[in-house]
Amino acid sequence: MKVHQKAVPFFLALIGGIVCQDYYPEMRYQEEDYSFSVYGPSSPNCAPECNCPYNYPTAMYCDELKLKSIPMVPPGIKYLYLRNNMIESIEEKAFENVTDLQWLILDHNHLENSKIKGKVFSKLKQLKKLHINYNNLTEVVGPLPKTLQDLQLAHNKISKISSNYLDGLVNLTFVNLQRNQLKAEAISGAFKGLKSLEYLDLSFNQLTKLPTGLPASLMMLYFDNNKISNIPDEYFKNFNVLQHLRFSHNELSDAGIPGNTFNVSSLIELDLSYNKLKSIPTVNENLENYYLEVNEIEKFAVSSFCKVLGPLSYSKVKHLRLDGNKIKRSNLPPEMYECLRVANDIALE
């Protein structure tokens, strides 16, 4: 075990990778998307202003063309990219010829809810991925088809979710709503019917409390950069598969966290950095990555990690960040090393 006086580069690399992949999950698909775009001669089954590579004739690329409307999409196209244009509206018959469309990527346009006509998305009975990041939406688009698996609406102006727009989306596993204007009252109960939902990002919104009715299927749940000051008692009691939970940059204090809040046996990563904690919240012994940097912690309590100590009873924490607190190396109790026996790094300041 290494106890560092300063945060080591390992953590910076680790956090940097997490930020790129998880805080901004739309970036995950950039490399994947452009793997299709080995541009050569376009196949004849393509809109004239776009490109449909011969190697991937079911993909149509219309990125960065200053388009103001959806071009004619020919039959057979399954993957449609319309990023970085000036599209303001979608007509109800825009995808009339491609009802088997699977991916629709509309990031970085000027779309508004009032200019998306009729039930244009629900007609796409094979749609799996819908990305409308970086637009001017004020509410979640819909209705949506039951086939949808991945919905990304980050960097918009969404302040509410119409109750019926997410109903019945039994295949939806990934929802990104970060950097919007959501409050708890506007989303409470909106996700309760999403029985397959595994990833939900509500970071960078206007939450002052936690929404109700989140599905127990969640594995990754992000509330970073809100104004949350307390967590209701037993809020995570039924989250039996939750693995990654983040509350960095909120207003959590000791009084706002009931004693057993984070004793979730499935949890492997917990981020409580940049809050107002004076003590270390108790966690389950299965937790592996614990981020508590930049709080007001003065004391290291072994009981926060280990209920009892013994040959088979110890914390699984591998990485622990305590830098930016008031705790010093001299405050570390000797039994800490027996409790955190598998820790690779403990960062102090």
Coordinates of C-alpha atoms in Angstrom, one line a residue:
M1 CA 0.0 0.0 0.0
K2 CA 1.2 3.5 -0.9
V3 CA 0.1 6.5 1.2
H4 CA 0.8 9.6 -0.8
Q5 CA 0.9 13.1 0.5
K6 CA -0.4 14.5 -2.8
A7 CA -2.8 13.1 -5.3
V8 CA -0.7 11.0 -7.7
P9 CA -0.8 11.0 -11.5
F10 CA -2.5 7.6 -11.4
F11 CA -5.6 9.3 -10.1
L12 CA -5.5 12.0 -12.6
A13 CA -5.3 9.5 -15.4
L14 CA -8.0 7.4 -13.9
I15 CA -10.4 10.4 -13.3
G16 CA -9.5 11.8 -16.8
G17 CA -10.5 8.5 -18.4
I18 CA -13.7 8.4 -16.4
V19 CA -14.6 11.9 -17.4
C20 CA -14.1 11.2 -21.1
Q21 CA -16.0 8.0 -21.1
D22 CA -18.7 8.4 -18.5
Y23 CA -19.3 12.1 -17.8
Y24 CA -19.5 12.8 -21.5
P25 CA -20.7 9.4 -22.8
E26 CA -21.6 10.9 -26.2
M27 CA -17.8 10.8 -26.8
R28 CA -17.8 7.0 -26.6
Y29 CA -19.3 6.7 -30.0
Q30 CA -17.1 9.2 -31.9
E31 CA -14.5 6.6 -32.8
E32 CA -17.2 3.9 -33.4
D33 CA -19.2 6.3 -35.6
Y34 CA -16.3 7.4 -37.7
S35 CA -15.1 3.8 -38.2
F36 CA -17.8 3.7 -40.9
S37 CA -16.6 6.7 -42.7
V38 CA -13.7 5.4 -44.8
Y39 CA -14.9 7.8 -47.4
G40 CA -14.5 6.7 -51.0
P41 CA -17.0 6.9 -53.8
S42 CA -20.5 7.0 -52.4
S43 CA -22.9 4.2 -53.2
P44 CA -25.7 5.1 -55.6
N45 CA -28.4 4.5 -52.9
C46 CA -27.6 7.8 -51.1
A47 CA -28.8 11.4 -50.8
P48 CA -26.7 13.4 -53.3
E49 CA -25.3 15.8 -50.7
C50 CA -24.3 13.0 -48.3
N51 CA -22.0 10.0 -48.4
C52 CA -22.8 6.3 -48.2
P53 CA -19.5 4.4 -48.3
Y54 CA -19.5 1.3 -50.5
N55 CA -18.0 -0.7 -47.5
Y56 CA -21.0 0.4 -45.4
P57 CA -23.9 1.0 -47.8
T58 CA -26.5 1.1 -44.9
A59 CA -24.8 4.1 -43.3
M60 CA -25.4 7.6 -44.6
Y61 CA -23.1 10.5 -43.4
C62 CA -24.5 14.0 -43.7
D63 CA -22.2 15.7 -41.1
E64 CA -21.1 19.3 -41.3
L65 CA -23.0 20.2 -44.5
K66 CA -24.8 23.3 -43.2
L67 CA -28.1 21.5 -43.7
K68 CA -31.2 23.2 -42.4
S69 CA -33.6 20.3 -43.0
I70 CA -33.4 16.5 -43.1
P71 CA -32.3 15.4 -46.6
M72 CA -34.1 12.7 -48.6
V73 CA -33.2 9.4 -46.9
P74 CA -33.4 6.4 -49.3
P75 CA -34.6 2.9 -48.4
G76 CA -32.1 0.6 -46.9
I77 CA -30.3 3.2 -44.7
K78 CA -30.0 1.9 -41.1
Y79 CA -27.4 4.3 -39.7
L80 CA -28.0 8.1 -40.3
Y81 CA -25.6 10.8 -39.1
L82 CA -26.6 14.4 -39.3
R83 CA -24.2 16.0 -36.8
N84 CA -23.0 19.6 -36.8
N85 CA -25.6 21.1 -39.1
M86 CA -28.2 23.8 -38.7
I87 CA -31.3 21.6 -38.7
E88 CA -34.2 23.3 -36.9
S89 CA -37.1 21.0 -37.7
I90 CA -38.1 17.5 -38.5
E91 CA -41.2 16.9 -40.7
E92 CA -43.5 14.1 -39.9
K93 CA -42.7 12.3 -43.1
A94 CA -38.9 12.8 -42.9
F95 CA -38.1 9.1 -42.4
E96 CA -41.0 7.7 -44.3
N97 CA -38.7 5.6 -46.6
V98 CA -36.5 4.2 -43.8
T99 CA -38.8 2.7 -41.2
D100 CA -36.0 0.2 -40.4
L101 CA -33.6 2.9 -39.3
Q102 CA -31.6 1.8 -36.3
W103 CA -29.3 4.7 -35.4
L104 CA -30.3 8.4 -35.7
I105 CA -27.6 10.8 -34.7
L106 CA -28.6 14.5 -34.6
D107 CA -26.0 16.0 -32.3
H108 CA -25.1 19.7 -32.7
N109 CA -28.1 21.1 -34.5
H110 CA -30.8 23.7 -33.7
L111 CA -33.8 21.4 -33.0
E112 CA -36.7 22.6 -30.8
N113 CA -39.6 20.4 -29.6
S114 CA -42.2 22.5 -31.3
K115 CA -40.6 21.9 -34.7
I116 CA -40.4 18.1 -34.4
K117 CA -43.7 17.2 -36.1
G118 CA -46.1 14.5 -35.1
K119 CA -45.0 11.0 -34.0
V120 CA -41.9 11.0 -36.2
F121 CA -39.8 8.9 -33.9
S122 CA -42.4 6.3 -32.8
K123 CA -42.8 5.3 -36.5
L124 CA -39.2 4.0 -36.5
K125 CA -40.0 0.5 -35.3
Q126 CA -36.4 -0.7 -35.4
L127 CA -34.8 2.4 -33.8
K128 CA -32.2 1.5 -31.2
K129 CA -30.1 4.6 -30.8
L130 CA -31.3 8.3 -30.7
H131 CA -28.8 11.0 -30.0
I132 CA -29.9 14.7 -30.0
N133 CA -27.2 16.1 -27.8
Y134 CA -26.3 19.9 -28.1
N135 CA -29.6 21.2 -29.4
N136 CA -32.4 23.5 -28.1
L137 CA -34.8 21.0 -26.6
T138 CA -36.9 22.0 -23.6
E139 CA -38.4 18.6 -22.9
V140 CA -37.7 15.0 -23.7
V141 CA -38.7 14.1 -27.3
G142 CA -41.4 11.6 -27.9
P143 CA -43.3 9.4 -28.1
L144 CA -40.5 6.9 -28.8
P145 CA -40.5 3.4 -30.1
K146 CA -40.2 0.4 -27.7
T147 CA -37.1 -0.8 -29.5
L148 CA -35.0 2.1 -28.3
Q149 CA -32.0 1.2 -26.2
D150 CA -29.8 4.3 -26.1
L151 CA -31.3 7.9 -25.6
Q152 CA -28.9 10.8 -25.3
L153 CA -30.2 14.4 -24.9
A154 CA -27.3 16.0 -23.1
H155 CA -26.5 19.7 -23.5
N156 CA -30.1 21.0 -24.1
K157 CA -32.5 23.1 -22.1
I158 CA -34.8 20.3 -20.9
S159 CA -36.7 21.2 -17.8
K160 CA -39.4 18.5 -17.8
I161 CA -40.2 15.0 -19.0
S162 CA -43.7 14.4 -20.2
S163 CA -44.9 11.4 -18.2
N164 CA -46.0 9.2 -21.2
Y165 CA -42.9 9.8 -23.4
L166 CA -40.8 7.1 -21.6
D167 CA -43.6 4.7 -20.8
G168 CA -43.2 1.2 -22.2
L169 CA -39.6 1.6 -23.2
V170 CA -38.7 -1.9 -22.0
N171 CA -35.5 -2.1 -23.9
L172 CA -34.0 1.3 -22.9
T173 CA -30.7 0.7 -21.1
F174 CA -28.8 4.0 -21.5
V175 CA -30.1 7.6 -20.8
N176 CA -27.9 10.7 -20.8
L177 CA -29.6 13.9 -19.6
Q178 CA -26.6 15.8 -18.3
R179 CA -26.3 19.5 -18.7
N180 CA -30.0 20.4 -18.8
Q181 CA -32.3 22.3 -16.4
L182 CA -33.9 19.4 -14.6
K183 CA -35.3 19.6 -11.1
A184 CA -36.4 16.6 -9.0
E185 CA -40.1 17.5 -9.2
A186 CA -40.0 17.4 -13.0
I187 CA -38.6 13.9 -13.2
S188 CA -39.9 12.1 -10.2
G189 CA -41.6 8.9 -11.4
A190 CA -40.5 9.5 -15.0
F191 CA -38.2 6.5 -15.1
K192 CA -40.0 4.0 -12.9
G193 CA -41.3 2.0 -15.9
L194 CA -37.8 1.5 -17.4
K195 CA -37.2 -2.0 -16.2
S196 CA -34.0 -2.5 -18.2
L197 CA -32.4 0.9 -17.5
E198 CA -28.7 0.5 -16.5
Y199 CA -27.2 3.9 -17.0
L200 CA -28.7 7.3 -16.0
D201 CA -26.7 10.5 -16.1
L202 CA -28.4 13.5 -14.4
S203 CA -25.3 15.5 -13.7
F204 CA -25.0 19.2 -14.3
N205 CA -28.7 19.9 -13.7
Q206 CA -30.7 21.8 -11.1
L207 CA -31.4 19.1 -8.6
T208 CA -31.7 20.1 -5.0
K209 CA -33.0 16.7 -3.9
L210 CA -33.1 13.2 -5.3
P211 CA -36.0 12.2 -7.7
T212 CA -38.3 9.4 -6.7
G213 CA -39.2 6.3 -8.7
L214 CA -35.8 5.4 -10.1
P215 CA -35.7 1.7 -11.4
A216 CA -33.8 -0.8 -9.3
S217 CA -32.1 -2.1 -12.5
L218 CA -29.6 0.8 -12.5
M219 CA -25.9 -0.1 -12.5
M220 CA -24.5 3.5 -13.1
L221 CA -26.1 6.5 -11.6
Y222 CA -24.6 10.0 -11.8
F223 CA -25.7 13.1 -9.9
D224 CA -22.5 15.2 -10.2
N225 CA -22.7 19.0 -10.2
N226 CA -26.1 19.6 -8.7
K227 CA -27.2 21.2 -5.4
I228 CA -28.2 18.1 -3.5
S229 CA -27.8 18.5 0.3
N230 CA -29.3 15.3 1.6
I231 CA -30.2 11.7 0.7
P232 CA -33.4 10.2 2.1
D233 CA -33.1 7.3 4.5
E234 CA -32.8 3.9 2.7
Y235 CA -32.9 5.6 -0.7
F236 CA -30.7 2.9 -2.3
K237 CA -32.1 0.0 -0.3
N238 CA -33.5 -1.8 -3.4
F239 CA -30.7 -1.0 -5.8
N240 CA -29.2 -4.5 -5.8
V241 CA -27.1 -4.2 -8.9
L242 CA -25.9 -0.6 -8.6
Q243 CA -22.1 -0.4 -9.2
H244 CA -21.1 3.2 -9.9
L245 CA -22.6 6.1 -8.0
R246 CA -21.4 9.7 -8.2
F247 CA -22.3 12.8 -6.1
S248 CA -19.3 15.0 -6.7
H249 CA -19.7 18.8 -6.6
N250 CA -22.9 18.9 -4.5
E251 CA -23.8 20.2 -1.0
L252 CA -23.8 17.0 1.0
S253 CA -23.0 17.2 4.7
D254 CA -22.8 14.6 7.4
A255 CA -26.3 15.5 8.5
G256 CA -27.6 14.9 5.1
I257 CA -26.4 11.3 4.8
P258 CA -28.2 8.7 7.0
G259 CA -25.7 6.2 8.5
N260 CA -26.4 3.2 6.3
T261 CA -27.0 5.1 3.0
F262 CA -24.0 3.7 1.1
N263 CA -24.0 0.2 2.5
V264 CA -24.8 -1.3 -0.9
S265 CA -23.2 -4.6 -1.4
S266 CA -23.0 -4.3 -5.2
L267 CA -21.3 -0.9 -5.2
I268 CA -17.7 -0.8 -6.5
E269 CA -17.3 3.0 -7.1
L270 CA -18.5 5.9 -5.0
D271 CA -17.6 9.5 -5.6
L272 CA -18.4 12.0 -2.9
S273 CA -15.7 14.5 -3.7
Y274 CA -16.2 18.3 -3.5
N275 CA -18.9 18.3 -0.8
K276 CA -19.1 19.4 2.8
L277 CA -18.4 16.2 4.6
K278 CA -16.6 16.2 8.0
S279 CA -16.4 12.5 8.4
I280 CA -16.1 9.5 6.1
P281 CA -19.5 7.9 5.3
T282 CA -19.8 4.2 6.0
V283 CA -19.6 2.0 3.0
N284 CA -19.9 -1.7 2.3
E285 CA -16.7 -3.8 2.4
N286 CA -17.1 -4.7 -1.3
L287 CA -16.4 -1.1 -2.4
E288 CA -13.2 -0.8 -4.5
N289 CA -12.9 2.9 -5.5
Y290 CA -13.8 5.7 -3.0
Y291 CA -13.3 9.4 -3.9
L292 CA -13.6 11.9 -1.0
E293 CA -11.2 14.6 -2.1
V294 CA -11.9 18.3 -1.3
N295 CA -14.2 17.9 1.7
E296 CA -13.7 18.9 5.4
I297 CA -12.7 15.5 6.8
E298 CA -10.5 15.6 9.8
K299 CA -10.5 12.0 11.1
F300 CA -10.1 8.6 9.6
A301 CA -12.5 6.1 11.1
V302 CA -11.7 2.5 10.4
S303 CA -15.3 1.6 11.1
S304 CA -16.3 3.5 8.0
F305 CA -14.7 0.7 6.0
C306 CA -14.6 -2.4 8.3
K307 CA -17.3 -3.4 10.7
V308 CA -15.0 -6.1 12.1
L309 CA -11.4 -7.1 11.4
G310 CA -10.3 -10.7 10.8
P311 CA -8.6 -13.0 8.3
L312 CA -11.7 -13.0 6.0
S313 CA -13.1 -9.6 7.0
Y314 CA -11.5 -6.6 5.4
S315 CA -12.3 -3.7 3.0
K316 CA -11.9 -4.3 -0.7
V317 CA -11.0 -0.7 -1.3
K318 CA -8.1 -0.4 -3.8
H319 CA -8.1 3.3 -4.5
L320 CA -8.9 6.0 -1.9
R321 CA -8.7 9.7 -2.3
L322 CA -8.6 11.9 0.7
D323 CA -6.6 14.8 -0.6
G324 CA -7.9 18.3 -0.1
N325 CA -9.2 17.5 3.4
K326 CA -8.0 18.3 6.9
I327 CA -6.8 14.8 7.6
K328 CA -3.1 14.3 8.0
R329 CA -0.9 11.2 8.0
S330 CA -0.5 11.4 11.7
N331 CA -4.3 11.0 12.0
L332 CA -4.2 7.5 10.4
P333 CA -4.8 4.8 12.9
P334 CA -2.5 1.7 12.8
E335 CA -5.4 -0.7 12.3
M336 CA -6.2 1.1 9.0
Y337 CA -3.5 -1.0 7.3
E338 CA -5.2 -4.2 8.4
C339 CA -8.6 -3.0 7.3
L340 CA -7.4 -1.6 3.9
R341 CA -5.0 -4.5 3.2
V342 CA -5.6 -4.6 -0.5
A343 CA -5.4 -0.8 -1.1
N344 CA -2.9 0.2 -3.8
D345 CA -3.1 3.9 -3.3
I346 CA -4.3 6.3 -0.6
A347 CA -4.0 9.9 -1.6
L348 CA -3.6 12.5 1.1
E349 CA -2.5 16.1 1.1

